[in-house]
Amino acid sequence: VQLVESGGGLVQPGGSLRLSCAASGFIFDDHGMSWVRQAPGKRLEWVSDMTWNGGSVYYGESMKGRFTASRDNAKNVVFLQMNSLKPEDTAVYYCARGRGRGTPGLVGMDYWGEGTLVTVSS
């Protein structure tokens, strides 16, 4: 199992970024996927959960209306579109595999990528 995040970088407040997570080594549409983040010196924070086909997507409260998670099962990729970014969104963003097709927050997560750093600063 391999999960590789990309798309992070430096962006000004109010800007946008699109993160990607390329998955390999397993049957992608047998698993829900999650995004989580960790800001410097802080605990892991849940960002988004998505079921195996993207039919159900859930967001953390501070991400609602700004972040959009999606997936392309034909290409084994999940995305996180982040708009209206704020300095407090600065963090390393990780994608994680759910243990089954359901919501990863309910069924648990078993594999994580190495993360991509997002820095929101002027």
Coordinates of N, CA, C and O in Angstrom, one line a residue:
V1 N 0.8 -1.2 0.0 CA 0.0 0.0 0.0 C 0.9 1.2 0.0 O 1.8 1.3 0.8
Q2 N 0.6 2.1 -0.9 CA 1.3 3.4 -0.9 C 0.4 4.5 -1.2 O -0.5 4.5 -2.0
L3 N 0.5 5.6 -0.4 CA -0.2 6.8 -0.5 C 0.8 8.0 -0.6 O 1.6 8.1 0.3
V4 N 0.7 8.7 -1.7 CA 1.7 9.8 -1.9 C 0.9 11.1 -2.2 O 0.2 11.3 -3.2
E5 N 1.1 12.0 -1.2 CA 0.4 13.3 -1.3 C 1.3 14.3 -2.1 O 2.5 14.2 -2.1
S6 N 0.7 15.2 -2.8 CA 1.4 16.3 -3.5 C 0.5 17.5 -3.6 O -0.7 17.4 -3.3
G7 N 1.1 18.6 -4.0 CA 0.3 19.8 -4.2 C 0.4 20.9 -3.2 O -0.1 22.0 -3.3
G8 N 1.2 20.6 -2.1 CA 1.3 21.6 -1.1 C 2.3 22.7 -1.5 O 2.9 22.6 -2.6
G9 N 2.4 23.7 -0.7 CA 3.2 24.8 -1.0 C 2.9 26.0 -0.2 O 2.1 26.0 0.7
L10 N 3.5 27.2 -0.6 CA 3.2 28.4 0.0 C 2.1 29.2 -0.7 O 2.2 29.3 -1.9
V11 N 1.1 29.7 0.0 CA 0.0 30.4 -0.6 C -0.3 31.6 0.3 O -0.2 31.5 1.5
Q12 N -0.8 32.6 -0.3 CA -1.2 33.8 0.5 C -2.6 33.6 1.1 O -3.4 32.8 0.5
P13 N -2.9 34.2 2.2 CA -4.2 34.2 2.7 C -5.3 34.5 1.7 O -5.1 35.5 0.9
G14 N -6.4 33.7 1.7 CA -7.4 33.9 0.7 C -7.2 33.1 -0.6 O -8.1 33.1 -1.4
G15 N -6.0 32.6 -0.7 CA -5.7 31.8 -1.9 C -6.2 30.4 -1.9 O -6.9 30.0 -1.0
S16 N -5.9 29.6 -2.9 CA -6.3 28.3 -3.1 C -5.2 27.3 -3.4 O -4.2 27.7 -4.0
L17 N -5.4 26.1 -3.0 CA -4.5 25.0 -3.4 C -5.3 23.7 -3.6 O -6.4 23.6 -3.0
R18 N -4.8 22.9 -4.5 CA -5.4 21.6 -4.7 C -4.4 20.5 -4.4 O -3.4 20.4 -5.0
L19 N -4.7 19.7 -3.3 CA -3.9 18.6 -3.0 C -4.3 17.3 -3.7 O -5.5 17.2 -3.9
S20 N -3.4 16.5 -4.0 CA -3.7 15.2 -4.6 C -3.1 14.1 -3.7 O -2.0 14.3 -3.0
C21 N -3.6 12.9 -3.7 CA -3.1 11.7 -3.1 C -3.2 10.6 -4.0 O -4.3 10.1 -4.3
A22 N -2.1 10.1 -4.5 CA -2.1 9.0 -5.4 C -1.9 7.7 -4.7 O -1.0 7.5 -3.8
A23 N -2.8 6.8 -4.9 CA -2.9 5.5 -4.2 C -2.4 4.4 -5.1 O -2.7 4.3 -6.3
S24 N -1.8 3.4 -4.5 CA -1.4 2.2 -5.2 C -1.2 1.1 -4.3 O -1.1 1.2 -3.1
G25 N -1.2 -0.1 -4.8 CA -1.0 -1.3 -4.1 C -2.2 -2.0 -3.4 O -2.1 -2.9 -2.6
F26 N -3.4 -1.4 -3.8 CA -4.6 -2.0 -3.2 C -5.8 -1.7 -4.2 O -5.6 -0.8 -5.1
I27 N -6.9 -2.3 -3.9 CA -8.1 -2.0 -4.7 C -8.7 -0.8 -4.2 O -9.3 -0.7 -3.1
F28 N -8.5 0.3 -4.9 CA -8.8 1.6 -4.5 C -10.3 1.8 -4.1 O -10.6 2.4 -3.1
D29 N -11.2 1.3 -4.9 CA -12.6 1.5 -4.7 C -13.2 0.5 -3.7 O -14.4 0.4 -3.5
D30 N -12.3 -0.2 -2.9 CA -12.8 -0.9 -1.8 C -12.6 -0.2 -0.5 O -12.8 -0.7 0.6
H31 N -12.2 1.1 -0.6 CA -11.8 1.8 0.6 C -12.3 3.3 0.6 O -12.1 4.0 -0.4
G32 N -12.8 3.7 1.7 CA -13.0 5.1 1.9 C -11.7 5.8 2.2 O -10.7 5.1 2.5
M33 N -11.6 7.1 2.1 CA -10.4 7.8 2.2 C -10.6 9.1 3.1 O -11.7 9.6 3.1
S34 N -9.6 9.4 3.8 CA -9.6 10.6 4.7 C -8.5 11.6 4.4 O -7.4 11.2 3.9
W35 N -8.7 12.8 4.7 CA -7.6 13.8 4.9 C -7.6 14.2 6.3 O -8.6 14.5 7.0
V36 N -6.4 14.3 6.8 CA -6.1 14.8 8.2 C -5.0 15.8 8.1 O -4.2 15.7 7.1
R37 N -4.8 16.6 9.1 CA -3.7 17.6 9.0 C -3.1 17.7 10.4 O -3.7 17.4 11.4
Q38 N -1.9 18.2 10.4 CA -1.2 18.5 11.7 C -0.4 19.8 11.6 O 0.5 19.9 10.8
A39 N -0.9 20.8 12.3 CA -0.2 22.0 12.4 C 1.0 21.9 13.3 O 1.1 21.1 14.2
P40 N 2.0 22.8 13.1 CA 3.2 22.8 13.9 C 2.9 22.8 15.4 O 2.2 23.7 15.9
G41 N 3.4 21.8 16.1 CA 3.2 21.8 17.6 C 1.8 21.5 18.0 O 1.5 21.6 19.2
K42 N 0.9 21.0 17.1 CA -0.4 20.7 17.5 C -0.8 19.3 17.2 O 0.0 18.6 16.5
R43 N -1.9 18.9 17.7 CA -2.4 17.5 17.5 C -2.9 17.3 16.1 O -3.3 18.3 15.4
L44 N -3.1 16.1 15.7 CA -3.7 15.8 14.4 C -5.1 16.3 14.4 O -5.8 16.2 15.4
E45 N -5.5 16.8 13.3 CA -6.9 17.3 13.1 C -7.6 16.7 11.9 O -7.0 16.7 10.8
W46 N -8.7 16.2 12.1 CA -9.5 15.6 11.0 C -10.0 16.7 10.0 O -10.5 17.7 10.5
V47 N -9.8 16.4 8.8 CA -10.2 17.4 7.7 C -11.4 16.9 7.0 O -12.4 17.6 6.9
S48 N -11.4 15.7 6.5 CA -12.5 15.2 5.6 C -12.5 13.7 5.6 O -11.4 13.0 5.6
D49 N -13.7 13.1 5.4 CA -13.9 11.7 5.2 C -14.7 11.5 3.9 O -15.6 12.3 3.6
M50 N -14.4 10.5 3.2 CA -15.1 10.2 2.0 C -15.3 8.7 1.8 O -14.3 8.0 2.0
T51 N -16.5 8.3 1.5 CA -16.7 6.8 1.3 C -16.2 6.4 -0.1 O -15.6 7.2 -0.8
W52 N -16.2 5.1 -0.3 CA -15.5 4.5 -1.4 C -15.8 5.1 -2.8 O -14.9 5.1 -3.7
N53 N -17.0 5.6 -3.0 CA -17.4 6.1 -4.3 C -17.6 7.6 -4.3 O -18.0 8.2 -5.2
G54 N -17.2 8.3 -3.1 CA -17.4 9.7 -3.0 C -18.8 10.1 -2.8 O -19.2 11.3 -2.8
G55 N -19.7 9.1 -2.6 CA -21.1 9.4 -2.4 C -21.4 10.2 -1.2 O -22.4 10.9 -1.1
S56 N -20.6 9.9 -0.1 CA -20.8 10.7 1.1 C -19.5 11.3 1.5 O -18.4 10.6 1.5
V57 N -19.5 12.6 1.7 CA -18.3 13.3 2.1 C -18.6 14.1 3.3 O -19.6 14.8 3.4
Y58 N -17.7 14.2 4.3 CA -17.9 14.9 5.5 C -16.6 15.8 5.8 O -15.5 15.4 5.4
Y59 N -16.9 16.9 6.5 CA -15.8 17.8 6.7 C -15.8 18.3 8.2 O -16.8 18.3 8.8
G60 N -14.6 18.6 8.6 CA -14.5 19.3 9.9 C -15.1 20.6 9.8 O -15.3 21.2 8.8
E61 N -15.5 21.1 11.0 CA -16.3 22.3 11.0 C -15.6 23.5 10.4 O -16.3 24.3 9.7
S62 N -14.4 23.7 10.7 CA -13.7 24.9 10.1 C -13.4 24.8 8.6 O -12.9 25.7 8.0
M63 N -13.6 23.6 8.1 CA -13.3 23.4 6.6 C -14.6 23.5 5.8 O -14.5 23.7 4.6
K64 N -15.8 23.4 6.4 CA -17.0 23.5 5.6 C -17.1 24.7 4.8 O -16.9 25.8 5.3
G65 N -17.5 24.6 3.6 CA -17.7 25.7 2.7 C -16.4 26.2 2.0 O -16.5 27.0 1.1
R66 N -15.3 25.7 2.5 CA -14.0 26.2 1.9 C -13.3 25.0 1.3 O -12.6 25.2 0.3
F67 N -13.4 23.8 1.8 CA -12.7 22.7 1.3 C -13.6 21.7 0.6 O -14.8 21.5 1.0
T68 N -13.1 21.1 -0.5 CA -13.9 20.1 -1.2 C -13.1 18.9 -1.5 O -12.0 19.0 -2.1
A69 N -13.5 17.7 -1.0 CA -12.8 16.5 -1.2 C -13.5 15.7 -2.3 O -14.7 15.8 -2.4
S70 N -12.7 15.1 -3.1 CA -13.2 14.3 -4.3 C -12.3 13.1 -4.6 O -11.2 13.1 -4.0
R71 N -12.7 12.2 -5.4 CA -11.9 11.1 -5.8 C -12.2 10.7 -7.2 O -13.3 10.9 -7.7
D72 N -11.1 10.1 -7.8 CA -11.3 9.6 -9.2 C -10.9 8.1 -9.1 O -9.7 7.8 -9.1
N73 N -11.8 7.3 -9.0 CA -11.5 5.8 -8.9 C -10.9 5.2 -10.1 O -10.2 4.2 -10.0
A74 N -11.1 5.8 -11.2 CA -10.4 5.3 -12.5 C -8.9 5.6 -12.4 O -8.1 4.8 -13.0
K75 N -8.5 6.6 -11.7 CA -7.1 7.0 -11.6 C -6.5 6.8 -10.3 O -5.3 7.1 -10.0
N76 N -7.3 6.2 -9.3 CA -6.8 5.9 -8.0 C -6.2 7.2 -7.3 O -5.1 7.2 -6.7
V77 N -6.9 8.3 -7.3 CA -6.5 9.5 -6.8 C -7.6 10.2 -6.0 O -8.8 10.1 -6.3
V78 N -7.2 10.8 -4.9 CA -8.2 11.6 -4.1 C -7.6 13.0 -4.1 O -6.4 13.2 -4.2
F79 N -8.5 14.0 -4.0 CA -8.2 15.4 -4.1 C -8.7 16.1 -2.9 O -9.7 15.7 -2.3
L80 N -8.1 17.2 -2.6 CA -8.6 18.1 -1.6 C -8.5 19.5 -2.2 O -7.3 20.0 -2.3
Q81 N -9.5 20.1 -2.6 CA -9.5 21.5 -3.1 C -9.7 22.4 -1.9 O -10.7 22.3 -1.2
M82 N -8.8 23.3 -1.7 CA -8.8 24.2 -0.5 C -8.9 25.7 -1.0 O -8.0 26.1 -1.7
N83 N -10.0 26.3 -0.7 CA -10.2 27.7 -1.1 C -10.2 28.6 0.2 O -10.4 28.1 1.3
S84 N -10.1 29.9 -0.1 CA -10.2 30.9 1.0 C -9.3 30.5 2.2 O -9.7 30.5 3.4
L85 N -8.1 30.1 1.9 CA -7.1 29.6 2.9 C -6.8 30.7 3.9 O -6.7 31.9 3.6
K86 N -6.6 30.2 5.1 CA -6.3 31.1 6.3 C -4.9 30.7 6.8 O -4.5 29.5 6.7
P87 N -4.3 31.6 7.5 CA -3.0 31.2 8.2 C -3.1 30.0 9.1 O -2.2 29.1 9.2
E88 N -4.3 29.8 9.7 CA -4.5 28.7 10.6 C -4.7 27.4 9.9 O -4.8 26.3 10.5
D89 N -4.7 27.4 8.5 CA -4.8 26.2 7.7 C -3.3 25.6 7.5 O -3.2 24.5 6.9
T90 N -2.4 26.4 7.9 CA -1.0 25.9 7.8 C -0.8 24.6 8.5 O -1.0 24.5 9.7
A91 N -0.3 23.6 7.8 CA -0.2 22.3 8.4 C 0.4 21.3 7.4 O 0.5 21.6 6.2
V92 N 0.8 20.2 7.9 CA 1.1 19.0 7.0 C -0.2 18.3 6.8 O -0.9 17.9 7.8
Y93 N -0.5 18.0 5.5 CA -1.8 17.4 5.2 C -1.5 15.9 4.8 O -0.6 15.7 3.9
Y94 N -2.2 15.0 5.4 CA -2.0 13.6 5.1 C -3.3 13.0 4.5 O -4.4 13.4 5.0
C95 N -3.1 12.1 3.6 CA -4.3 11.3 3.2 C -4.1 9.9 3.9 O -3.0 9.5 4.2
A96 N -5.3 9.3 4.2 CA -5.3 8.0 4.9 C -6.3 7.1 4.3 O -7.4 7.6 3.9
R97 N -6.0 5.8 4.4 CA -7.0 4.8 3.8 C -7.9 4.3 4.9 O -7.4 4.0 6.0
G98 N -9.2 4.3 4.6 CA -10.1 3.7 5.5 C -10.0 2.1 5.5 O -9.5 1.6 4.5
R99 N -10.5 1.5 6.5 CA -10.4 0.0 6.6 C -11.4 -0.7 5.7 O -11.3 -1.9 5.5
G100 N -12.3 0.0 5.2 CA -13.3 -0.6 4.3 C -14.0 0.5 3.5 O -13.4 1.6 3.3
R101 N -15.1 0.2 2.9 CA -15.8 1.1 2.0 C -16.5 2.3 2.7 O -16.8 3.3 2.1
G102 N -16.7 2.1 4.0 CA -17.5 3.1 4.7 C -16.7 4.3 5.1 O -15.6 4.6 4.5
T103 N -17.2 5.1 6.0 CA -16.6 6.4 6.4 C -15.4 6.0 7.3 O -15.5 5.4 8.3
P104 N -14.2 6.5 6.9 CA -13.0 6.1 7.7 C -13.1 6.5 9.1 O -12.6 5.8 10.0
G105 N -13.8 7.6 9.4 CA -13.9 8.0 10.8 C -14.7 7.0 11.7 O -14.5 6.9 12.9
L106 N -15.5 6.2 11.0 CA -16.2 5.1 11.7 C -15.6 3.8 11.7 O -15.6 3.0 12.7
V107 N -15.0 3.4 10.5 CA -14.4 2.1 10.4 C -12.9 2.1 10.7 O -12.3 1.0 10.8
G108 N -12.3 3.3 10.9 CA -10.9 3.3 11.2 C -10.0 3.5 9.9 O -10.5 3.3 8.8
M109 N -8.8 3.9 10.1 CA -7.8 4.1 9.1 C -6.6 3.3 9.3 O -6.2 3.1 10.5
D110 N -6.0 2.7 8.2 CA -4.9 1.8 8.5 C -3.6 2.1 7.7 O -2.6 1.6 8.1
Y111 N -3.7 3.0 6.7 CA -2.4 3.4 6.1 C -2.5 4.9 5.9 O -3.5 5.5 5.6
W112 N -1.3 5.5 6.0 CA -1.1 7.0 5.9 C 0.0 7.3 4.9 O 1.0 6.6 4.8
G113 N -0.2 8.4 4.2 CA 0.9 8.9 3.4 C 1.9 9.7 4.3 O 1.8 9.8 5.5
E114 N 2.9 10.2 3.6 CA 4.0 11.0 4.4 C 3.6 12.4 4.5 O 4.3 13.2 5.2
G115 N 2.6 12.9 3.8 CA 2.1 14.2 4.0 C 2.7 15.2 3.0 O 3.8 15.0 2.4
T116 N 2.0 16.4 2.9 CA 2.5 17.5 2.1 C 2.2 18.8 2.8 O 1.2 18.9 3.4
L117 N 3.2 19.6 2.9 CA 3.2 20.8 3.7 C 2.4 22.0 3.0 O 2.8 22.3 1.8
V118 N 1.5 22.5 3.7 CA 0.8 23.7 3.2 C 1.1 24.9 4.1 O 0.9 24.7 5.4
T119 N 1.6 25.9 3.6 CA 1.9 27.1 4.4 C 1.1 28.3 3.8 O 1.2 28.6 2.7
V120 N 0.3 28.9 4.7 CA -0.5 30.0 4.3 C 0.0 31.3 5.0 O -0.1 31.4 6.2
S121 N 0.6 32.1 4.3 CA 1.3 33.3 4.8 C 1.5 34.4 3.8 O 1.6 34.1 2.6
S122 N 1.4 35.6 4.2 CA 1.7 36.7 3.3 C 3.2 37.1 3.4 O 3.6 38.0 2.6

